[in-house]
PDB file of C-alpha atoms in Angstrom:
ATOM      1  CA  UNK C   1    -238.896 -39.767 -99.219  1.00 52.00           C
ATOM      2  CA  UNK C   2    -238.247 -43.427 -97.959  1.00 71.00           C
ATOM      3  CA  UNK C   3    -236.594 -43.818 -94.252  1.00 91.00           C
ATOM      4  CA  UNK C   4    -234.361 -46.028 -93.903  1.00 95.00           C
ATOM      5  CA  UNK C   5    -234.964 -49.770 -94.714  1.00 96.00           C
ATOM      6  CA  UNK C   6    -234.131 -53.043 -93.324  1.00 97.00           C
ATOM      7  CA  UNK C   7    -235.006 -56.422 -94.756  1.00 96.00           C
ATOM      8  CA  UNK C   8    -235.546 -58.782 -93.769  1.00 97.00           C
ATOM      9  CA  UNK C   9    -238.013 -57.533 -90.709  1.00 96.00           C
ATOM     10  CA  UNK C  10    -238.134 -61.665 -89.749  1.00 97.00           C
ATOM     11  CA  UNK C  11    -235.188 -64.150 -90.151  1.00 97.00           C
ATOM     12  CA  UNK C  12    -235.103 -67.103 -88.070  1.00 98.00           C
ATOM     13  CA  UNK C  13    -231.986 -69.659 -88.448  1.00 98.00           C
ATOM     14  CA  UNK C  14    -230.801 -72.526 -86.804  1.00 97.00           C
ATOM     15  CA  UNK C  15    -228.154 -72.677 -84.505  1.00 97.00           C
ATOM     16  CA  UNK C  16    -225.024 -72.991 -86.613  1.00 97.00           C
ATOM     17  CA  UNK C  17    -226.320 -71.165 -89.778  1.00 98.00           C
ATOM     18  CA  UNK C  18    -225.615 -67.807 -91.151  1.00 98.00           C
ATOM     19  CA  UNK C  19    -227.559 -64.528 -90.731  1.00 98.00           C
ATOM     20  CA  UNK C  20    -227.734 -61.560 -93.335  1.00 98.00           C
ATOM     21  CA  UNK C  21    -228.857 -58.443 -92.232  1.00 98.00           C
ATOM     22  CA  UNK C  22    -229.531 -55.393 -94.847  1.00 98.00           C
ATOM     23  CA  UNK C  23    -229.867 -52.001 -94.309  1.00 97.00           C
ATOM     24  CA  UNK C  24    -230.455 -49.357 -97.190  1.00 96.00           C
ATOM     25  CA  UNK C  25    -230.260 -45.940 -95.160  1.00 95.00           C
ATOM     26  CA  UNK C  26    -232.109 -43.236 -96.251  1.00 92.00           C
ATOM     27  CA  UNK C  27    -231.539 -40.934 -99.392  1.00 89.00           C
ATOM     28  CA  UNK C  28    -228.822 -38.755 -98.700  1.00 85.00           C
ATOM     29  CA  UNK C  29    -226.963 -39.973 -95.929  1.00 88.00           C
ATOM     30  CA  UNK C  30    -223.660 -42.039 -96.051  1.00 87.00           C
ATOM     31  CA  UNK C  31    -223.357 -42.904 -92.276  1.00 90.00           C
ATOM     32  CA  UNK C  32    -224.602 -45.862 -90.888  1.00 93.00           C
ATOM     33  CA  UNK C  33    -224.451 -47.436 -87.552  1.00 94.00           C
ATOM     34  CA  UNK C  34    -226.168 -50.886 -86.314  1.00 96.00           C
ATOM     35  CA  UNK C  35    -227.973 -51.238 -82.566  1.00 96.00           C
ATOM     36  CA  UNK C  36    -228.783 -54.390 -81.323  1.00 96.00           C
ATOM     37  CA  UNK C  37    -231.792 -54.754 -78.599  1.00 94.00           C
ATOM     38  CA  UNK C  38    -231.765 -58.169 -76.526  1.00 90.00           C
ATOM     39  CA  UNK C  39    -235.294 -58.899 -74.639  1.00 83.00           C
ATOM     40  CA  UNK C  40    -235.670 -56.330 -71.690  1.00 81.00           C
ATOM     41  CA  UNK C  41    -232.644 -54.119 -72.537  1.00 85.00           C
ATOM     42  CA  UNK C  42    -232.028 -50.776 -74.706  1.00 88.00           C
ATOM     43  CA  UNK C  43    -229.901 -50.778 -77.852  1.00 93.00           C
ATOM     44  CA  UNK C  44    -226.954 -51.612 -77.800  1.00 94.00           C
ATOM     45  CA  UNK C  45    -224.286 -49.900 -80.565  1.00 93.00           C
ATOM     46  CA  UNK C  46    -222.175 -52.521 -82.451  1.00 96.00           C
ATOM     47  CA  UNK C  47    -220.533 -50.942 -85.487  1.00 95.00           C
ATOM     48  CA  UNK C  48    -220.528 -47.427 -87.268  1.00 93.00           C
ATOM     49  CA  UNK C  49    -219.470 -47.469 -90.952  1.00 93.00           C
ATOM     50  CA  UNK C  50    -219.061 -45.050 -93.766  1.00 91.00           C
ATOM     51  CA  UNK C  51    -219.250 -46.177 -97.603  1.00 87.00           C
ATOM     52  CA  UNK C  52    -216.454 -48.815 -98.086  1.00 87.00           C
ATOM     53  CA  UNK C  53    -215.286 -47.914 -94.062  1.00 92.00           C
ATOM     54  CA  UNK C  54    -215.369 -49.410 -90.818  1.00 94.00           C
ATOM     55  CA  UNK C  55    -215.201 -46.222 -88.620  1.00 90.00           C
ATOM     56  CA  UNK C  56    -215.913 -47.802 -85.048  1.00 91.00           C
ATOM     57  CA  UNK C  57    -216.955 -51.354 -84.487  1.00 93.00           C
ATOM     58  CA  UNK C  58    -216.351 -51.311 -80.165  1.00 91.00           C
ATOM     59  CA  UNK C  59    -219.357 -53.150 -79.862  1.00 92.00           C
ATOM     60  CA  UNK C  60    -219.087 -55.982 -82.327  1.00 94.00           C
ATOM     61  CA  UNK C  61    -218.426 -59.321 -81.203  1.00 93.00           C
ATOM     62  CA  UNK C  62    -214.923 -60.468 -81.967  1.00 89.00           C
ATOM     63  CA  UNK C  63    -216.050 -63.030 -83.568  1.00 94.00           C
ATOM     64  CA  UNK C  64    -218.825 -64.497 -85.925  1.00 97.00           C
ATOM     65  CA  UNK C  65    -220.128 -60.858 -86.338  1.00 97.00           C
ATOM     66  CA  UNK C  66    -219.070 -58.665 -89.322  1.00 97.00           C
ATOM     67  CA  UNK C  67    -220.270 -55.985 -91.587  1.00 97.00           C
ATOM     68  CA  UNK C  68    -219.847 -54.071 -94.306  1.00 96.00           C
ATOM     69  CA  UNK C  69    -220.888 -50.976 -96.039  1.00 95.00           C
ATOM     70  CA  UNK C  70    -219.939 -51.016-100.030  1.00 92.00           C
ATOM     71  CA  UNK C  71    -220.061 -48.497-102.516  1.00 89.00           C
ATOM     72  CA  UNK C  72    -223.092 -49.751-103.925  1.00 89.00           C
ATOM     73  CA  UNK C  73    -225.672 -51.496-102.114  1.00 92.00           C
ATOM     74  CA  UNK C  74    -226.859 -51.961 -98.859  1.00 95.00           C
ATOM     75  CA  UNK C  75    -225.020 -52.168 -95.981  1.00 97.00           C
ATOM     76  CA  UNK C  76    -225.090 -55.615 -94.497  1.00 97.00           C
ATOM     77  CA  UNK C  77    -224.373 -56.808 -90.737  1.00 98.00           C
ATOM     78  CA  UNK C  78    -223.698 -61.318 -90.821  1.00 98.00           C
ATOM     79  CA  UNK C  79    -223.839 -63.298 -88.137  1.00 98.00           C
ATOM     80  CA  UNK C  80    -221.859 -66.743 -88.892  1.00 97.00           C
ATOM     81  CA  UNK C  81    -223.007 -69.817 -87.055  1.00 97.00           C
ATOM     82  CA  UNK C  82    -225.700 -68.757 -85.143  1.00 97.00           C
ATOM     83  CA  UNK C  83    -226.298 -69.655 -81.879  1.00 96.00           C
ATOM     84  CA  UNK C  84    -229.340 -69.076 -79.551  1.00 95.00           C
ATOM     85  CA  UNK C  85    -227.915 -65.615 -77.559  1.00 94.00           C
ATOM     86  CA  UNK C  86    -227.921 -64.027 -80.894  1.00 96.00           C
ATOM     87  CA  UNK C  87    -231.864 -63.872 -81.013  1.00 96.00           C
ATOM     88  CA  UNK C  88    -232.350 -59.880 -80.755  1.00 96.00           C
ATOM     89  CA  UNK C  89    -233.797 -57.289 -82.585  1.00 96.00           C
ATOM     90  CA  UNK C  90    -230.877 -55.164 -84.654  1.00 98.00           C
ATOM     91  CA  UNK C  91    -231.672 -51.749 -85.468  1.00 97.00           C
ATOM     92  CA  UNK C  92    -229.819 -49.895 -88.113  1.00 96.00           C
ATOM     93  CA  UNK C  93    -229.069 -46.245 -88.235  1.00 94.00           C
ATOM     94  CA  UNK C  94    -228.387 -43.974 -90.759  1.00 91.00           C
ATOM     95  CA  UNK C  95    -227.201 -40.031 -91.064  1.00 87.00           C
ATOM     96  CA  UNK C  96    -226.340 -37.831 -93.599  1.00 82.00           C
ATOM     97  CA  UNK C  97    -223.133 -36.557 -91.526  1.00 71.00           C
ATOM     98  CA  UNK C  98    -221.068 -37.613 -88.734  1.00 61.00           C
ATOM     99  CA  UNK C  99    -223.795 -37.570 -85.873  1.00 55.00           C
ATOM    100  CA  UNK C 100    -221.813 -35.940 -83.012  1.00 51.00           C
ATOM    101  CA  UNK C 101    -222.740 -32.994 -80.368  1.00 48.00           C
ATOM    102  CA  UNK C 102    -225.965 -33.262 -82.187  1.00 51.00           C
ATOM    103  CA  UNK C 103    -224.430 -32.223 -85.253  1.00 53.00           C
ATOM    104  CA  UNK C 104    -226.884 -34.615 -86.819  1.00 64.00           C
ATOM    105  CA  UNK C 105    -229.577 -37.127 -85.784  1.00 79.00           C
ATOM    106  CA  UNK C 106    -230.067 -40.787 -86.507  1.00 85.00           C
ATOM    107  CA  UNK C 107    -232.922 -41.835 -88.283  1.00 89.00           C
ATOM    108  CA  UNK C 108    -233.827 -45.806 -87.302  1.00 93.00           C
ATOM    109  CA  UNK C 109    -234.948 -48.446 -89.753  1.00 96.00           C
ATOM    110  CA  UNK C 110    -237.884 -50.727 -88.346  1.00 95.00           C
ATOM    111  CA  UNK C 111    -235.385 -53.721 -87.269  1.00 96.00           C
ATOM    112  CA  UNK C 112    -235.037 -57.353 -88.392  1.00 97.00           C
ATOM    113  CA  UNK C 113    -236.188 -59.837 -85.437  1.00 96.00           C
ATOM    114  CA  UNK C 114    -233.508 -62.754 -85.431  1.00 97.00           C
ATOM    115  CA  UNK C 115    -234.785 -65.927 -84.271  1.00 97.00           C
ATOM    116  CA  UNK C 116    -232.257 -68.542 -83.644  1.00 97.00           C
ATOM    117  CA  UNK C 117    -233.973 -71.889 -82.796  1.00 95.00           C
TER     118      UNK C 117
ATOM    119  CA  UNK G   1    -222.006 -50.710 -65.964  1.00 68.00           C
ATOM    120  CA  UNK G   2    -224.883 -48.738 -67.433  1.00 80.00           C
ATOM    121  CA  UNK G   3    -224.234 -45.469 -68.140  1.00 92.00           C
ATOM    122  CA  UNK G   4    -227.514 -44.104 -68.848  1.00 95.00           C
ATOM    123  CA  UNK G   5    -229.948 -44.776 -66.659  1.00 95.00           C
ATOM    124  CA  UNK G   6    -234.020 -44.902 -66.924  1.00 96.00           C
ATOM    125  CA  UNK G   7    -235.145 -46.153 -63.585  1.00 92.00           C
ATOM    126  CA  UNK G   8    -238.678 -46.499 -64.217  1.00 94.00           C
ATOM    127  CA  UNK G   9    -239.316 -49.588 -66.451  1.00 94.00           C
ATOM    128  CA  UNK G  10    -242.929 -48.457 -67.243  1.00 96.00           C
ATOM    129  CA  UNK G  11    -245.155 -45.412 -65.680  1.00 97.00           C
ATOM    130  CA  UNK G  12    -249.312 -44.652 -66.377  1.00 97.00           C
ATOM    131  CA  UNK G  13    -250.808 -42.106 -67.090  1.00 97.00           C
ATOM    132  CA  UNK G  14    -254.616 -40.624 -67.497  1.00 97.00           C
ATOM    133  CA  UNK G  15    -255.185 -38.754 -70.960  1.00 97.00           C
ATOM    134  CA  UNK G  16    -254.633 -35.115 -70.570  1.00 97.00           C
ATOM    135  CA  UNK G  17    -252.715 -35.001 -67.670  1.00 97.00           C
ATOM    136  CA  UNK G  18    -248.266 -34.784 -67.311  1.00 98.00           C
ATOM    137  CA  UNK G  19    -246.517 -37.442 -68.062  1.00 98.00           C
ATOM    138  CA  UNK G  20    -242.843 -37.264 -66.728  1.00 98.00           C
ATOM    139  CA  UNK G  21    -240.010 -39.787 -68.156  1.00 98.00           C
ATOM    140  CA  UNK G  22    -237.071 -39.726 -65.997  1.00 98.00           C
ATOM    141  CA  UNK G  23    -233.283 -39.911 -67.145  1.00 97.00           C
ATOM    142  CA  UNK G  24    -229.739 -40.228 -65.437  1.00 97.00           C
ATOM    143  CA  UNK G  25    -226.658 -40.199 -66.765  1.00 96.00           C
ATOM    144  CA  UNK G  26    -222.802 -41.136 -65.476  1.00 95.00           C
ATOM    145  CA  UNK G  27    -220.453 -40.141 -67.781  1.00 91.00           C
ATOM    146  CA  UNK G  28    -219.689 -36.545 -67.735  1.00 90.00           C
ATOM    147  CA  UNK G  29    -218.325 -36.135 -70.802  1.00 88.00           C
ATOM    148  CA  UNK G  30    -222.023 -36.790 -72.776  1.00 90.00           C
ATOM    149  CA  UNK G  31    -223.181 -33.547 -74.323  1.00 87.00           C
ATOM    150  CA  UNK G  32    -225.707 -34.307 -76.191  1.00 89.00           C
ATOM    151  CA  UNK G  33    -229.077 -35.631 -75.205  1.00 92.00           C
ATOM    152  CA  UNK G  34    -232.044 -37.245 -77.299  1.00 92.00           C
ATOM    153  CA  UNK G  35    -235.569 -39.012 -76.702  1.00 95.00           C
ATOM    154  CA  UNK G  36    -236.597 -41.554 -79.041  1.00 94.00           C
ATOM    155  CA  UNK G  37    -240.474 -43.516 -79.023  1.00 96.00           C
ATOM    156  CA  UNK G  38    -240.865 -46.694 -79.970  1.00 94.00           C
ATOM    157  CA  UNK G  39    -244.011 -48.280 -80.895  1.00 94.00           C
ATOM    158  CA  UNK G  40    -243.821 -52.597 -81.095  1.00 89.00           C
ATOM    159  CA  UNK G  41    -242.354 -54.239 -83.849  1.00 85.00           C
ATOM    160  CA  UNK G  42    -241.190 -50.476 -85.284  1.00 90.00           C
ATOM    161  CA  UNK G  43    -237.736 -49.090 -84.961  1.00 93.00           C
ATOM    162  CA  UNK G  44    -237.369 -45.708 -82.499  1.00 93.00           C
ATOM    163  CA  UNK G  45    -238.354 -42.712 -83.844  1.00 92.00           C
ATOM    164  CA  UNK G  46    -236.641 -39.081 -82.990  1.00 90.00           C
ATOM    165  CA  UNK G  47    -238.511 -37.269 -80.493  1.00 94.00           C
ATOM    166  CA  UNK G  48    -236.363 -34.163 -79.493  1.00 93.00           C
ATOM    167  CA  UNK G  49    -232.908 -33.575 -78.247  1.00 91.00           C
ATOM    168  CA  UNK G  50    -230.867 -31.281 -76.071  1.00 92.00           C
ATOM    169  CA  UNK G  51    -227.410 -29.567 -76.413  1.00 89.00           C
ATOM    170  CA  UNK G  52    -226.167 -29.662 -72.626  1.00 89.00           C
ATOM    171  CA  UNK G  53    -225.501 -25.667 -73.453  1.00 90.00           C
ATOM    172  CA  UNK G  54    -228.695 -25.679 -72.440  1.00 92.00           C
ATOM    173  CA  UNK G  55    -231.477 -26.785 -69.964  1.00 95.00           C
ATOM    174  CA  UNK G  56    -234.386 -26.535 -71.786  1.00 97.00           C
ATOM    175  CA  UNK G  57    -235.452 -27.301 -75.057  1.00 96.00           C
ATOM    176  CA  UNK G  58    -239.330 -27.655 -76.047  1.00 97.00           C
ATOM    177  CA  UNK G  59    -241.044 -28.941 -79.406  1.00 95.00           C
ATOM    178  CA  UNK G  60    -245.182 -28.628 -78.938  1.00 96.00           C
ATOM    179  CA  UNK G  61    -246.271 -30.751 -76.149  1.00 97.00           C
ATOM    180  CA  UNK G  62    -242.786 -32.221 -75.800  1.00 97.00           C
ATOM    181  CA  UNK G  63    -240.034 -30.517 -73.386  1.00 98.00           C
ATOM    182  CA  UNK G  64    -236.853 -31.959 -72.024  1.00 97.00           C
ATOM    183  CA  UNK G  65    -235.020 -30.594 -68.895  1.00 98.00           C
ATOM    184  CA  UNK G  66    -231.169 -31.362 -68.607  1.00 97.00           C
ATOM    185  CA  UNK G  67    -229.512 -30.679 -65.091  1.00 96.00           C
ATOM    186  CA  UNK G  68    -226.073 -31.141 -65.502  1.00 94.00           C
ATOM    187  CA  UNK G  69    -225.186 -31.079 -62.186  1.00 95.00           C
ATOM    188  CA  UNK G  70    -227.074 -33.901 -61.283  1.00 96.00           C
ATOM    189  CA  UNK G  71    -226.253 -35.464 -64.646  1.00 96.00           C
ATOM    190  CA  UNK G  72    -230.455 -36.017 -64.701  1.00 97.00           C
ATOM    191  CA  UNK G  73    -232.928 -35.029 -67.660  1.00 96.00           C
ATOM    192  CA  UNK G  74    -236.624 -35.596 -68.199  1.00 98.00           C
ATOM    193  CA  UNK G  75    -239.090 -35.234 -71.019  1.00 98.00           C
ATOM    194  CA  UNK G  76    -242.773 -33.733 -69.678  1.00 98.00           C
ATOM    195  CA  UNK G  77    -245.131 -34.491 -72.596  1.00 98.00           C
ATOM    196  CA  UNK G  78    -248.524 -32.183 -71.884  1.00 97.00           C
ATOM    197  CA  UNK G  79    -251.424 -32.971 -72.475  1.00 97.00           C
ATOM    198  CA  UNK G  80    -250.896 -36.829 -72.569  1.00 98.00           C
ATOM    199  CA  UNK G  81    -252.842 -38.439 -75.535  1.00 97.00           C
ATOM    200  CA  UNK G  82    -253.555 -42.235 -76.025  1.00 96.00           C
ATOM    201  CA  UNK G  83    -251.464 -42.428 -78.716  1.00 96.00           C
ATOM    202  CA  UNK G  84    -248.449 -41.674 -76.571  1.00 97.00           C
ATOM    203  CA  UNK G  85    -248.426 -44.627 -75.507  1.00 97.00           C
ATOM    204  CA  UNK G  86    -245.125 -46.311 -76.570  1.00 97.00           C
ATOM    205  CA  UNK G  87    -241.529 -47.175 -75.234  1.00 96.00           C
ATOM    206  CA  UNK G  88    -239.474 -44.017 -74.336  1.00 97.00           C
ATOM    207  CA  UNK G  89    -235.499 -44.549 -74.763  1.00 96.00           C
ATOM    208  CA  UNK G  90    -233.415 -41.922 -73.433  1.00 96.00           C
ATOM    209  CA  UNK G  91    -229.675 -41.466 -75.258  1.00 93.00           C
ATOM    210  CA  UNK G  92    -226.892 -39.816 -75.364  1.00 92.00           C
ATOM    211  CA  UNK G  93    -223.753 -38.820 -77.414  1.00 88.00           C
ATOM    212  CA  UNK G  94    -220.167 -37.591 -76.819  1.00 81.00           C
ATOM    213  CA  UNK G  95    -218.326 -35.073 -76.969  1.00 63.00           C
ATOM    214  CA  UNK G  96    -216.438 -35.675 -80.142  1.00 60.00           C
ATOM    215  CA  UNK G  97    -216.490 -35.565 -84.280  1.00 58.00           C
ATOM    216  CA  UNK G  98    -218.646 -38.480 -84.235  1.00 62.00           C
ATOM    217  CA  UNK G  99    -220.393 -40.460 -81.951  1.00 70.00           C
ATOM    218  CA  UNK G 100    -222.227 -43.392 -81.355  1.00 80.00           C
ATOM    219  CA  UNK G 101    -225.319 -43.154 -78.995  1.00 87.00           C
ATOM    220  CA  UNK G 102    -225.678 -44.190 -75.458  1.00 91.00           C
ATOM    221  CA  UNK G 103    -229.485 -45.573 -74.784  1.00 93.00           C
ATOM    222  CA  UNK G 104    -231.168 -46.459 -71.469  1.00 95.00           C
ATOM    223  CA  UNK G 105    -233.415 -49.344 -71.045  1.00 94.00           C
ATOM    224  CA  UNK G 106    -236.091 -47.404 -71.984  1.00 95.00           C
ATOM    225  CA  UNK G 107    -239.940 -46.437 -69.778  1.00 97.00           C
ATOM    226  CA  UNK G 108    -243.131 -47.760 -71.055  1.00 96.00           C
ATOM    227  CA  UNK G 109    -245.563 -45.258 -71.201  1.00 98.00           C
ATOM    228  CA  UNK G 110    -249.753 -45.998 -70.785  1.00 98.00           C
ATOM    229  CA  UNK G 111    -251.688 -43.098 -71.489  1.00 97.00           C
ATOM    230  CA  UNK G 112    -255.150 -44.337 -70.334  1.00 96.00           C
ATOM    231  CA  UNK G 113    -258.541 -42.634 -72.459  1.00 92.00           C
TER     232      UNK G 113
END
């Protein structure tokens, strides 16, 4: 019964490059949402998705930032063009409903450390 | 403007004793509570939660208090063990078909041997 997955755990780009984040959330759920956590802070939410939906992405950069959640696959957060504030852990989420009023929990993945040099 | 609120960045502990984690909250309209742990380099792992129908919930040595009139809630893990020792975020949720979660900054607990 695998949790959810994220790969890679380490990805370090140079400023100006692009950065793929995957997350595979666990068996069973269809809801997935992606934190980020800068040095010294908590997570911060960035975007919510359901397969082939963006339900909520308030906390996504307007720009550079995207992500997507097909019908097969992974669901995968880029990051165009790098630059050095993006260095953060991002956290991604997964459920097996709509988690609200504790209808259902999220269940973390173990984060990819970005590393923009 | 933060809207949940862990004021304590880190707090110590001796094995065995209370250890008390300390959470405030702004925005009335949360209703739902959790605790998540985090150990380094993992992701945060669900601790226990609270409806705010309620003001107590308990799981084994884990228990969370929610006042909602002072929009406060705490987690008293008893007895503290060594391998408590981890990051404690404290989140919350809205009101509404779906929501995203809220965290604080999150406490650093030491549980010393």
């Amino acid at each position: 019964n695998a949790g959810v997955m994220q790969n890679p755990r380490h990805l370090v780009r140079r400023r100006g490059q692009e950065a793929r984040l995957r997350c595979s959330p666990m068996k069973g759920h269809s809801h997935v949402y992606w934190y980020r956590q800068l040095p010294e802070e908590g997570l911060k939410f960035m975007v919510y998705l359901q397969k082939e939906n963006i339900i909520d992405e308030s906390g996504m950069p307007k720009e550079r930032f995207s992500a997507e959640f097909p019908k097969e696959g992974p669901s995968i957060l880029r990051i165009q063009q790098v630059v050095r504030g993006d260095s953060a852990a991002y956290f991604c989420a997964s459920s097996p409903r709509a988690s609200g009023s504790g209808t259902d929990t999220q269940y973390f993945g173990p984060g990819t450390r970005l590393t923009v040099l | 403007d933060q809207q949940v609120k862990q004021n304590s960045p880190s707090l110590s502990v001796q094995e065995g004793r209370i250890s008390i984690l300390n959470c405030d909250y702004t925005n009335s309209m949360f209703d739902y509570f959790l605790w998540y742990k985090k150990y380094p380099a993992e992701g945060p792992t669900f601790l226990i939660s609270i409806s705010s129908i309620k003001d107590k919930n308990e799981d084994g040595r884990f228990t969370v208090f929610l006042n909602k009139s002072a929009k406060h809630l705490s987690l008293h893990i008893v007895p503290s063990q060594p391998g408590d020792s981890a990051v404690y975020f404290c989140a919350a949720s809205l009101n509404s078909g779906y929501s995203t979660l809220t965290f604080g900054k999150g406490t650093m607990l030491l549980v010393s041997p």
